Short mmCIF file of C-alpha atoms in Angstrom, two decimals:
data_model
loop_
_atom_site.label_atom_id
_atom_site.label_comp_id
_atom_site.label_asym_id
_atom_site.label_seq_id
_atom_site.Cartn_x
_atom_site.Cartn_y
_atom_site.Cartn_z
CA GLY A 7 63.69 -54.81 -45.80
CA TRP A 8 60.23 -54.27 -46.47
CA ARG A 9 58.91 -55.73 -43.18
CA GLY A 10 61.47 -56.85 -41.24
CA ALA A 11 61.40 -60.53 -41.59
CA THR A 12 58.47 -60.22 -44.20
CA ALA A 13 59.17 -61.12 -47.70
CA ALA A 14 58.20 -58.11 -50.49
CA PRO A 15 55.15 -58.50 -51.82
CA ALA A 16 55.32 -61.12 -54.94
CA CYS A 17 54.21 -58.48 -57.40
CA LEU A 18 57.31 -56.26 -56.73
CA ASN A 19 59.26 -59.35 -56.79
CA ALA A 20 58.05 -60.17 -60.80
CA TYR A 21 58.83 -56.61 -61.94
CA HIS A 22 62.32 -56.97 -60.59
CA LEU A 23 62.83 -60.16 -62.04
CA LYS A 24 61.21 -58.82 -65.45
CA PRO A 25 61.91 -55.21 -65.49
CA LEU A 26 60.45 -54.94 -69.43
CA MET A 27 57.27 -55.88 -67.93
CA THR A 28 54.24 -53.44 -68.81
CA GLU A 29 53.31 -52.02 -65.02
CA ARG A 30 50.12 -52.98 -63.96
CA VAL A 31 48.14 -50.40 -61.87
CA LEU A 32 44.69 -51.03 -60.47
CA ILE A 33 42.95 -47.96 -59.01
CA LEU A 34 39.53 -48.52 -56.81
CA GLY A 35 36.96 -46.23 -57.14
CA GLY A 36 36.13 -43.24 -59.68
CA GLY A 37 35.25 -40.45 -57.51
CA PHE A 38 37.66 -36.78 -57.85
CA ALA A 39 40.78 -39.29 -56.83
CA GLY A 40 40.51 -42.05 -59.24
CA LEU A 41 39.97 -39.95 -61.82
CA THR A 42 42.41 -37.55 -60.92
CA VAL A 43 45.05 -40.34 -60.16
CA ALA A 44 44.20 -41.44 -63.83
CA GLN A 45 44.62 -38.55 -65.98
CA GLY A 46 47.98 -37.78 -64.22
CA LEU A 47 48.97 -41.42 -65.14
CA ARG A 48 47.89 -40.56 -68.67
CA GLY A 49 50.54 -41.63 -71.07
CA LYS A 50 53.28 -42.88 -68.87
CA GLY A 51 53.30 -45.94 -69.81
CA PHE A 52 51.49 -47.86 -67.16
CA ALA A 53 48.87 -50.29 -68.08
CA ILE A 54 45.85 -49.19 -66.30
CA THR A 55 42.54 -50.57 -64.28
CA LEU A 56 39.97 -48.64 -62.99
CA VAL A 57 37.52 -50.40 -61.06
CA ASP A 58 33.98 -49.20 -59.60
CA GLN A 59 30.70 -50.37 -58.13
CA HIS A 60 28.63 -48.06 -59.99
CA ASN A 61 29.39 -46.91 -63.67
CA TYR A 62 29.29 -43.34 -63.50
CA HIS A 63 31.48 -40.40 -61.67
CA LEU A 64 28.93 -38.91 -59.13
CA PHE A 65 29.97 -34.69 -58.30
CA GLN A 66 28.73 -35.19 -54.87
CA PRO A 67 28.84 -31.25 -53.72
CA LEU A 68 25.59 -31.34 -55.53
CA LEU A 69 23.55 -34.73 -53.97
CA TYR A 70 22.21 -32.55 -51.44
CA GLN A 71 20.02 -30.70 -54.70
CA VAL A 72 18.84 -34.09 -56.03
CA ALA A 73 17.22 -34.98 -52.77
CA THR A 74 15.50 -31.79 -52.81
CA GLY A 75 14.33 -31.99 -56.20
CA GLU A 76 16.44 -29.09 -57.79
CA LEU A 77 18.82 -30.78 -59.67
CA LEU A 78 18.26 -35.01 -61.90
CA GLY A 79 20.66 -37.08 -61.21
CA GLU A 80 22.12 -37.01 -64.56
CA ALA A 81 23.13 -34.05 -64.60
CA ILE A 82 25.76 -34.50 -61.84
CA THR A 83 26.93 -37.81 -62.86
CA THR A 84 29.25 -38.46 -66.17
CA PRO A 85 29.54 -42.33 -67.74
CA LEU A 86 32.42 -43.54 -66.65
CA ARG A 87 33.38 -45.56 -70.24
CA HIS A 88 32.94 -42.12 -71.56
CA LEU A 89 35.87 -40.37 -69.53
CA LEU A 90 38.38 -43.43 -69.48
CA PRO A 91 39.64 -44.09 -72.61
CA SER A 92 40.46 -40.45 -73.31
CA TYR A 93 42.73 -41.79 -70.45
CA GLY A 94 44.08 -44.93 -71.46
CA VAL A 95 42.78 -46.50 -69.17
CA SER A 96 40.44 -49.55 -68.54
CA PHE A 97 37.08 -49.70 -66.46
CA ARG A 98 35.92 -52.55 -64.62
CA LEU A 99 32.47 -52.48 -63.07
CA GLY A 100 32.08 -54.29 -59.74
CA ASN A 101 32.28 -54.92 -56.33
CA VAL A 102 35.61 -54.75 -54.38
CA ILE A 103 35.21 -58.15 -51.54
CA GLU A 104 38.77 -58.14 -50.42
CA ILE A 105 42.15 -56.76 -51.04
CA ASP A 106 45.29 -59.34 -50.82
CA LEU A 107 48.14 -56.93 -49.88
CA LEU A 108 50.77 -59.66 -49.80
CA ARG A 109 49.98 -61.08 -53.34
CA CYS A 110 48.81 -58.04 -55.14
CA GLN A 111 45.32 -59.35 -55.01
CA VAL A 112 41.73 -57.78 -55.48
CA HIS A 113 39.38 -60.03 -55.17
CA MET A 114 35.66 -59.35 -57.03
CA GLU A 115 32.44 -60.47 -55.66
CA ASP A 116 31.53 -62.42 -59.23
CA GLY A 117 34.93 -64.34 -58.29
CA ASP A 118 36.94 -62.63 -60.49
CA VAL A 119 40.91 -61.53 -58.80
CA LEU A 120 42.79 -58.47 -60.23
CA GLU A 121 46.35 -58.10 -59.97
CA TYR A 122 48.49 -55.20 -59.47
CA ASP A 123 51.73 -53.86 -59.29
CA PHE A 124 50.67 -50.78 -58.26
CA LEU A 125 47.63 -50.26 -56.25
CA PHE A 126 45.56 -46.99 -55.73
CA LEU A 127 42.71 -46.90 -53.09
CA ALA A 128 40.60 -43.85 -53.44
CA LEU A 129 37.36 -45.90 -52.75
CA GLY A 130 35.96 -42.69 -50.37
CA THR A 131 33.77 -42.65 -47.88
CA VAL A 132 30.12 -44.29 -46.30
CA THR A 133 27.53 -42.95 -44.35
CA ASN A 134 28.81 -43.74 -40.47
CA PHE A 135 25.53 -44.55 -38.37
CA PHE A 136 28.13 -45.10 -35.34
CA GLY A 137 26.92 -48.75 -35.24
CA ASN A 138 23.07 -47.74 -34.71
CA LYS A 139 21.30 -50.20 -36.64
CA THR A 140 17.51 -48.60 -35.95
CA ILE A 141 18.62 -45.71 -36.97
CA SER A 142 20.35 -46.81 -40.08
CA GLN A 143 17.33 -49.39 -40.93
CA HIS A 144 14.69 -45.78 -40.44
CA ALA A 145 16.52 -42.90 -41.49
CA LEU A 146 17.86 -41.65 -44.79
CA ASP A 147 20.97 -40.47 -46.12
CA ILE A 148 22.15 -38.45 -48.92
CA LYS A 149 25.47 -39.84 -49.71
CA GLY A 150 25.24 -41.71 -52.82
CA LEU A 151 22.93 -41.10 -55.80
CA GLU A 152 20.39 -43.68 -55.02
CA GLY A 153 19.90 -42.49 -51.37
CA ALA A 154 19.76 -38.78 -52.47
CA GLU A 155 16.70 -40.17 -55.14
CA THR A 156 15.46 -42.42 -52.45
CA THR A 157 15.22 -39.22 -49.47
CA ARG A 158 13.41 -37.12 -52.31
CA SER A 159 10.87 -39.56 -52.97
CA ARG A 160 10.77 -39.80 -49.46
CA LEU A 161 10.07 -35.59 -48.90
CA ILE A 162 7.10 -36.32 -51.51
CA LEU A 163 5.64 -39.39 -49.72
CA ALA A 164 5.52 -37.10 -46.25
CA LEU A 165 3.68 -34.60 -48.17
CA GLU A 166 1.36 -36.62 -49.63
CA ARG A 167 1.00 -38.75 -46.30
CA ALA A 168 0.31 -35.41 -44.56
CA SER A 169 -2.12 -34.58 -47.11
CA GLN A 170 -4.47 -37.87 -46.36
CA SER A 171 -4.23 -37.84 -42.66
CA LYS A 172 -7.33 -37.12 -40.66
CA ASN A 173 -5.13 -36.75 -37.52
CA ALA A 174 -3.75 -33.55 -36.46
CA GLU A 175 -0.81 -35.41 -34.47
CA ASP A 176 -0.33 -38.04 -37.14
CA ARG A 177 -0.43 -34.90 -39.55
CA ARG A 178 2.39 -32.55 -38.01
CA GLU A 179 4.96 -36.00 -37.15
CA TRP A 180 4.88 -36.18 -41.36
CA LEU A 181 5.58 -32.61 -41.47
CA HIS A 182 8.34 -32.68 -38.85
CA PHE A 183 11.77 -33.15 -41.45
CA VAL A 184 14.65 -33.61 -38.94
CA VAL A 185 18.24 -33.37 -40.17
CA ALA A 186 21.17 -34.92 -38.02
CA GLY A 187 24.69 -33.18 -38.37
CA GLY A 188 25.69 -29.51 -38.55
CA GLY A 189 28.49 -29.74 -41.34
CA ALA A 190 28.24 -28.24 -44.72
CA THR A 191 25.88 -31.21 -46.00
CA GLY A 192 23.68 -30.91 -43.18
CA VAL A 193 23.25 -26.92 -43.22
CA GLU A 194 23.30 -26.61 -47.37
CA PHE A 195 20.43 -29.62 -47.16
CA CYS A 196 18.33 -27.63 -44.11
CA ALA A 197 18.31 -24.61 -46.46
CA ALA A 198 17.15 -26.02 -49.88
CA LEU A 199 14.28 -28.29 -47.84
CA VAL A 200 13.02 -25.18 -46.60
CA GLU A 201 12.69 -23.32 -49.63
CA LEU A 202 11.63 -26.53 -51.75
CA LEU A 203 8.37 -26.47 -49.16
CA GLN A 204 8.37 -23.32 -49.28
CA ASN A 205 7.20 -23.55 -52.87
CA LEU A 206 5.83 -26.69 -52.64
CA VAL A 207 2.89 -27.05 -50.51
CA PRO A 208 1.46 -23.55 -50.31
CA ASN A 209 1.62 -24.45 -54.93
CA GLU A 210 0.63 -28.15 -54.56
CA TYR A 211 -0.48 -28.91 -51.47
CA PRO A 212 -3.39 -26.49 -50.57
CA GLU A 213 -4.99 -28.91 -48.13
CA LEU A 214 -2.08 -28.18 -45.90
CA ASP A 215 -1.44 -25.42 -44.17
CA PHE A 216 2.38 -24.92 -44.02
CA ARG A 217 2.56 -22.92 -40.75
CA GLU A 218 2.18 -26.67 -39.53
CA VAL A 219 5.56 -27.53 -41.25
CA GLN A 220 8.76 -27.65 -39.05
CA VAL A 221 12.24 -28.29 -40.07
CA SER A 222 14.93 -29.18 -36.87
CA LEU A 223 18.62 -29.68 -37.01
CA VAL A 224 20.50 -31.64 -34.54
CA HIS A 225 23.72 -30.90 -34.02
CA GLY A 226 26.32 -32.11 -31.48
CA GLY A 227 28.70 -29.42 -31.66
CA GLU A 228 27.88 -25.88 -30.20
CA ALA A 229 28.50 -23.98 -33.77
CA LEU A 230 27.77 -24.76 -37.20
CA LEU A 231 29.88 -25.59 -40.20
CA PRO A 232 33.46 -26.59 -38.18
CA GLY A 233 36.49 -25.30 -39.68
CA PHE A 234 34.31 -22.12 -40.63
CA ALA A 235 35.40 -18.67 -38.83
CA ASN A 236 33.54 -17.72 -36.16
CA ASN A 237 31.56 -14.97 -37.79
CA LEU A 238 30.53 -17.21 -40.80
CA GLN A 239 29.19 -19.59 -38.51
CA LYS A 240 27.53 -17.21 -36.89
CA HIS A 241 25.82 -15.58 -39.99
CA ALA A 242 25.02 -19.66 -41.33
CA ALA A 243 23.41 -20.02 -37.86
CA THR A 244 21.21 -16.68 -37.87
CA LYS A 245 20.33 -17.13 -42.16
CA LEU A 246 18.69 -20.92 -40.79
CA ARG A 247 16.96 -19.62 -38.46
CA ARG A 248 15.11 -16.58 -40.38
CA LEU A 249 14.58 -19.17 -42.89
CA GLY A 250 12.54 -20.75 -39.78
CA ILE A 251 15.04 -23.84 -38.72
CA ASN A 252 14.37 -24.99 -35.31
CA LEU A 253 18.72 -25.60 -34.45
CA LEU A 254 19.55 -27.84 -31.63
CA PHE A 255 22.72 -27.79 -30.38
CA GLY A 256 25.02 -29.89 -28.23
CA THR A 257 22.59 -32.56 -28.98
CA HIS A 258 23.36 -36.15 -30.22
CA VAL A 259 20.48 -38.50 -31.54
CA LYS A 260 20.81 -41.70 -30.30
CA ASP A 261 17.58 -44.10 -31.27
CA TYR A 262 15.16 -43.69 -34.20
CA ASP A 263 12.50 -45.92 -34.58
CA GLY A 264 10.84 -44.12 -37.66
CA GLN A 265 8.66 -42.39 -35.75
CA THR A 266 10.19 -40.64 -32.26
CA ILE A 267 14.20 -39.45 -32.35
CA ILE A 268 15.59 -40.70 -29.18
CA CYS A 269 18.44 -37.72 -27.93
CA ASP A 270 21.25 -37.62 -25.54
CA SER A 271 19.29 -34.67 -23.98
CA GLY A 272 15.75 -33.19 -24.09
CA PRO A 273 12.46 -34.53 -24.60
CA PRO A 274 11.63 -36.84 -27.85
CA ILE A 275 10.92 -35.59 -30.87
CA SER A 276 8.23 -37.14 -32.95
CA ALA A 277 9.06 -36.88 -36.62
CA ARG A 278 8.88 -39.36 -39.62
CA THR A 279 11.79 -38.16 -41.39
CA LEU A 280 15.26 -37.97 -40.13
CA ILE A 281 17.88 -37.07 -42.84
CA TRP A 282 20.92 -38.42 -41.24
CA THR A 283 24.38 -36.31 -42.24
CA ALA A 284 26.14 -36.75 -39.02
CA GLY A 285 29.59 -38.67 -40.56
CA VAL A 286 31.25 -41.01 -42.38
CA ALA A 287 33.43 -43.67 -42.42
CA ALA A 288 35.65 -45.46 -44.73
CA ASN A 289 34.52 -47.78 -47.42
CA PRO A 290 33.60 -50.90 -45.88
CA SER A 291 35.53 -53.14 -48.62
CA LEU A 292 39.11 -51.90 -46.49
CA SER A 293 37.39 -53.59 -43.30
CA SER A 294 39.07 -56.83 -43.83
CA LEU A 295 42.68 -55.15 -44.04
CA THR A 296 45.03 -55.85 -41.31
CA VAL A 297 46.89 -52.75 -41.42
CA PRO A 298 46.93 -49.44 -39.00
CA LYS A 299 43.89 -47.25 -39.13
CA GLY A 300 42.68 -44.19 -37.70
CA ARG A 301 39.68 -42.14 -37.04
CA GLY A 302 36.31 -43.54 -38.88
CA GLY A 303 38.80 -46.43 -40.70
CA ARG A 304 40.82 -44.32 -42.39
CA LEU A 305 44.25 -46.09 -43.15
CA LEU A 306 47.32 -44.67 -42.14
CA VAL A 307 49.83 -43.56 -45.13
CA ASP A 308 53.47 -41.80 -44.74
CA HIS A 309 53.93 -38.63 -46.27
CA HIS A 310 54.11 -39.73 -49.62
CA LEU A 311 50.76 -41.14 -49.47
CA ARG A 312 51.93 -45.04 -49.30
CA LEU A 313 50.37 -47.63 -46.74
CA LEU A 314 52.45 -47.83 -43.91
CA ASP A 315 54.43 -51.15 -44.59
CA PHE A 316 53.26 -51.79 -48.65
CA PRO A 317 54.97 -48.75 -50.52
CA GLU A 318 53.51 -50.36 -53.57
CA VAL A 319 49.98 -49.37 -52.33
CA PHE A 320 49.07 -45.07 -52.41
CA VAL A 321 45.69 -44.33 -50.54
CA VAL A 322 44.34 -40.69 -51.78
CA GLY A 323 41.46 -39.14 -51.18
CA ASP A 324 38.94 -39.51 -47.70
CA LEU A 325 40.90 -42.98 -46.85
CA ALA A 326 43.77 -41.05 -45.73
CA ILE A 327 44.96 -40.14 -42.56
CA PHE A 328 48.84 -39.20 -42.17
CA THR A 329 51.06 -40.70 -39.31
CA GLY A 330 50.92 -38.82 -35.82
CA GLY A 331 46.98 -37.69 -36.87
CA ASP A 332 47.97 -35.11 -39.06
CA ALA A 333 44.42 -33.25 -40.55
CA CYS A 334 43.45 -34.87 -44.06
CA PRO A 335 40.10 -33.41 -44.77
CA GLN A 336 37.67 -35.35 -46.16
CA VAL A 337 36.68 -32.94 -49.43
CA ALA A 338 37.44 -32.78 -53.33
CA PRO A 339 40.03 -30.56 -52.84
CA PHE A 340 42.14 -32.61 -51.32
CA ALA A 341 41.20 -35.86 -53.07
CA MET A 342 42.52 -34.08 -56.29
CA GLN A 343 45.37 -32.73 -54.59
CA SER A 344 46.54 -36.12 -53.23
CA ALA A 345 45.75 -37.81 -56.44
CA ARG A 346 47.51 -35.22 -58.22
CA TYR A 347 50.27 -35.88 -55.84
CA ALA A 348 50.81 -39.77 -55.55
CA ALA A 349 50.31 -40.04 -59.87
CA LYS A 350 53.52 -37.74 -59.68
CA PHE A 351 55.48 -39.62 -57.19
CA LEU A 352 55.14 -43.05 -59.36
CA CYS A 353 56.13 -41.51 -62.32
CA ALA A 354 58.97 -40.30 -61.00
CA GLN A 355 59.57 -43.55 -59.34
CA SER A 356 59.23 -45.61 -62.36
CA ALA A 357 61.30 -43.51 -64.22
CA HIS A 358 64.42 -43.44 -61.48
CA LYS A 359 64.39 -39.63 -61.22
CA PRO A 360 64.82 -38.35 -57.88
CA LEU A 361 61.64 -38.62 -55.21
CA ILE A 362 59.71 -35.42 -55.17
CA PRO A 363 59.41 -33.75 -51.36
CA PRO A 364 56.55 -35.12 -49.42
CA PHE A 365 53.10 -34.44 -50.05
CA GLY A 366 51.52 -30.93 -48.48
CA TYR A 367 47.88 -29.53 -48.61
CA HIS A 368 46.97 -26.03 -49.90
CA ASP A 369 44.39 -25.24 -48.98
CA PRO A 370 41.91 -23.31 -51.65
CA GLY A 371 38.85 -22.11 -49.45
CA ILE A 372 36.11 -23.57 -48.16
CA MET A 373 32.46 -22.27 -48.82
CA THR A 374 28.78 -23.60 -47.74
CA VAL A 375 25.42 -22.35 -50.03
CA LEU A 376 22.78 -21.01 -47.78
CA GLY A 377 20.18 -21.25 -49.68
CA ARG A 378 19.12 -18.91 -52.54
CA LEU A 379 21.56 -15.63 -52.83
CA ASP A 380 23.30 -16.81 -49.73
CA ALA A 381 27.01 -18.43 -49.13
CA VAL A 382 29.47 -18.34 -46.91
CA CYS A 383 33.38 -18.42 -48.23
CA GLN A 384 36.42 -18.84 -46.70
CA ILE A 385 39.97 -18.50 -48.51
CA PRO A 386 43.02 -18.99 -45.80
CA ARG A 387 45.51 -17.75 -48.76
CA TRP A 388 43.80 -14.06 -49.05
CA HIS A 389 42.59 -14.17 -45.37
CA LEU A 390 38.83 -13.57 -46.83
CA ARG A 391 35.92 -14.45 -45.34
CA TRP A 392 32.41 -13.17 -46.69
CA TYR A 393 29.30 -13.62 -46.88
CA GLY A 394 26.12 -12.73 -48.67
CA LEU A 395 25.24 -12.54 -53.07
CA SER A 396 28.85 -12.65 -53.30
CA ALA A 397 30.03 -15.47 -51.94
CA TRP A 398 27.33 -17.51 -53.24
CA GLY A 399 28.07 -16.10 -57.18
CA LEU A 400 31.11 -17.12 -56.32
CA TRP A 401 29.84 -20.79 -55.72
CA LEU A 402 27.28 -20.87 -58.20
CA GLY A 403 29.84 -20.39 -60.68
CA LEU A 404 32.95 -23.04 -58.99
CA HIS A 405 30.12 -25.38 -59.08
CA LEU A 406 29.11 -25.29 -62.43
CA TYR A 407 32.60 -24.88 -63.92
CA ARG A 408 33.09 -28.40 -62.01
CA ILE A 409 30.75 -30.43 -63.06
CA ILE A 410 31.94 -32.89 -65.78
CA GLY A 411 30.85 -32.11 -69.37
CA THR A 412 29.27 -29.56 -71.10
CA GLY A 413 25.90 -31.36 -71.48
CA ASN A 414 25.72 -31.63 -67.94
CA ARG A 415 26.79 -28.05 -67.12
CA LEU A 416 23.90 -26.83 -69.05
CA ARG A 417 21.14 -29.17 -67.44
CA THR A 418 22.30 -28.01 -64.38
CA LEU A 419 22.01 -24.39 -65.25
CA LEU A 420 18.58 -25.23 -66.58
CA ASP A 421 17.68 -26.60 -63.28
CA TRP A 422 19.14 -24.08 -61.23
CA SER A 423 17.03 -21.08 -63.67
CA ASN A 424 14.31 -22.88 -63.03
CA ASP A 425 14.32 -22.91 -59.63
CA TYR A 426 16.20 -19.66 -58.77
CA ILE A 427 14.25 -17.81 -61.25
CA ARG A 428 11.14 -19.39 -61.59
CA ARG A 429 11.30 -20.72 -58.33
CA ARG A 430 9.77 -24.29 -59.29
CA THR A 431 11.23 -27.52 -58.32
CA SER A 432 12.35 -29.73 -61.08
CA VAL A 433 11.73 -33.36 -59.86
CA GLN A 434 8.51 -34.36 -58.29
CA LEU A 435 8.44 -37.95 -58.69
CA LEU A 436 7.78 -40.21 -56.21
CA ARG A 437 9.18 -44.07 -56.34
CA GLN A 438 8.05 -46.44 -54.19
CA GLY A 439 10.32 -48.89 -53.09
CA ARG A 440 11.53 -47.71 -49.77
CA ASP A 441 9.39 -44.87 -49.19
CA ASP A 442 6.37 -46.98 -48.67
#
């Protein structure tokens, strides 16, 4: 039986009664995982619809560069309606508010109901503030394009406020930038932020004394970049300190009112800007699902990436966690490999071919850039662990290659040349809104 005494989903009963019916596939999410599923099912005879709340695909690894003004948002976004027709996939813009697994239906915010025979959950994650409402209200995050652009605007606003301040203490608060979270995003953002301020303050804000500028990174662990080798973690810490960043290890942010940061140890920190990169949680669209969940609201799957007790539902990318807690890294390579596997599994199943072996993740390696001309890189397959200029060159080339579209690659290359060679920030626009 499907679920003991529970009947099979209505969609699968209908499928068995009408074997000639075109199988309807619904993909929720247009990120790395969602697009890879669409590619994998191309030309396989499915009626495929991809749903996303945005009309573009976002290259998330470079969001921190949008937040620090190194790149325009347009350089790392590609319209989904431009991509999907070549995959034979329809696009539906909208927000998912409920997923009815028993009826095989997805309810949209506008009241529309989408039905499916097979469902791929690729909705990704959102910033996790761990239930702290005051931090979520006052801290900035760079998880999405809007958040990155808001953060960039707020950084410029802080410099403007500092330049107008007549009070030394008030000015120091505006010039103190604190980042919570010492993972790849926090480290990359910190390094880029310091380089932004080093270029911007002396050239554009002569009324400010750069010696008053302070960047702090608060991290709950004892070493930066969890998952990296010890020597690479030490190199990253040394590099950030050399840039003038104050590192606070073994420290968690407990509260923030927009002016004072309260930590679980040490004195309060006065700062008007807190950027939160300390964790992620499953997309809130999944909160109504009454299925087994793991850490961060991630969905438990079998080793074919199927939702437990719902074999017509595949979970790919950041949302998946194997039964037993086996590691599912929340990185782009895992998202694409899991999506590629799930699409291949469904094709084999629909063609009545032997099921393929369980999914296995092949770690291609991890890398993190440490600002201009420096990065750390780790490739387990070749037992390589190195840092410096060569690692930075590899990071640069790989990220440029993975950006979708020749135009986007050219825009990115132009912005990087402007930043790395001419040492000028591409974007310095101040957009009012949450920033005031």
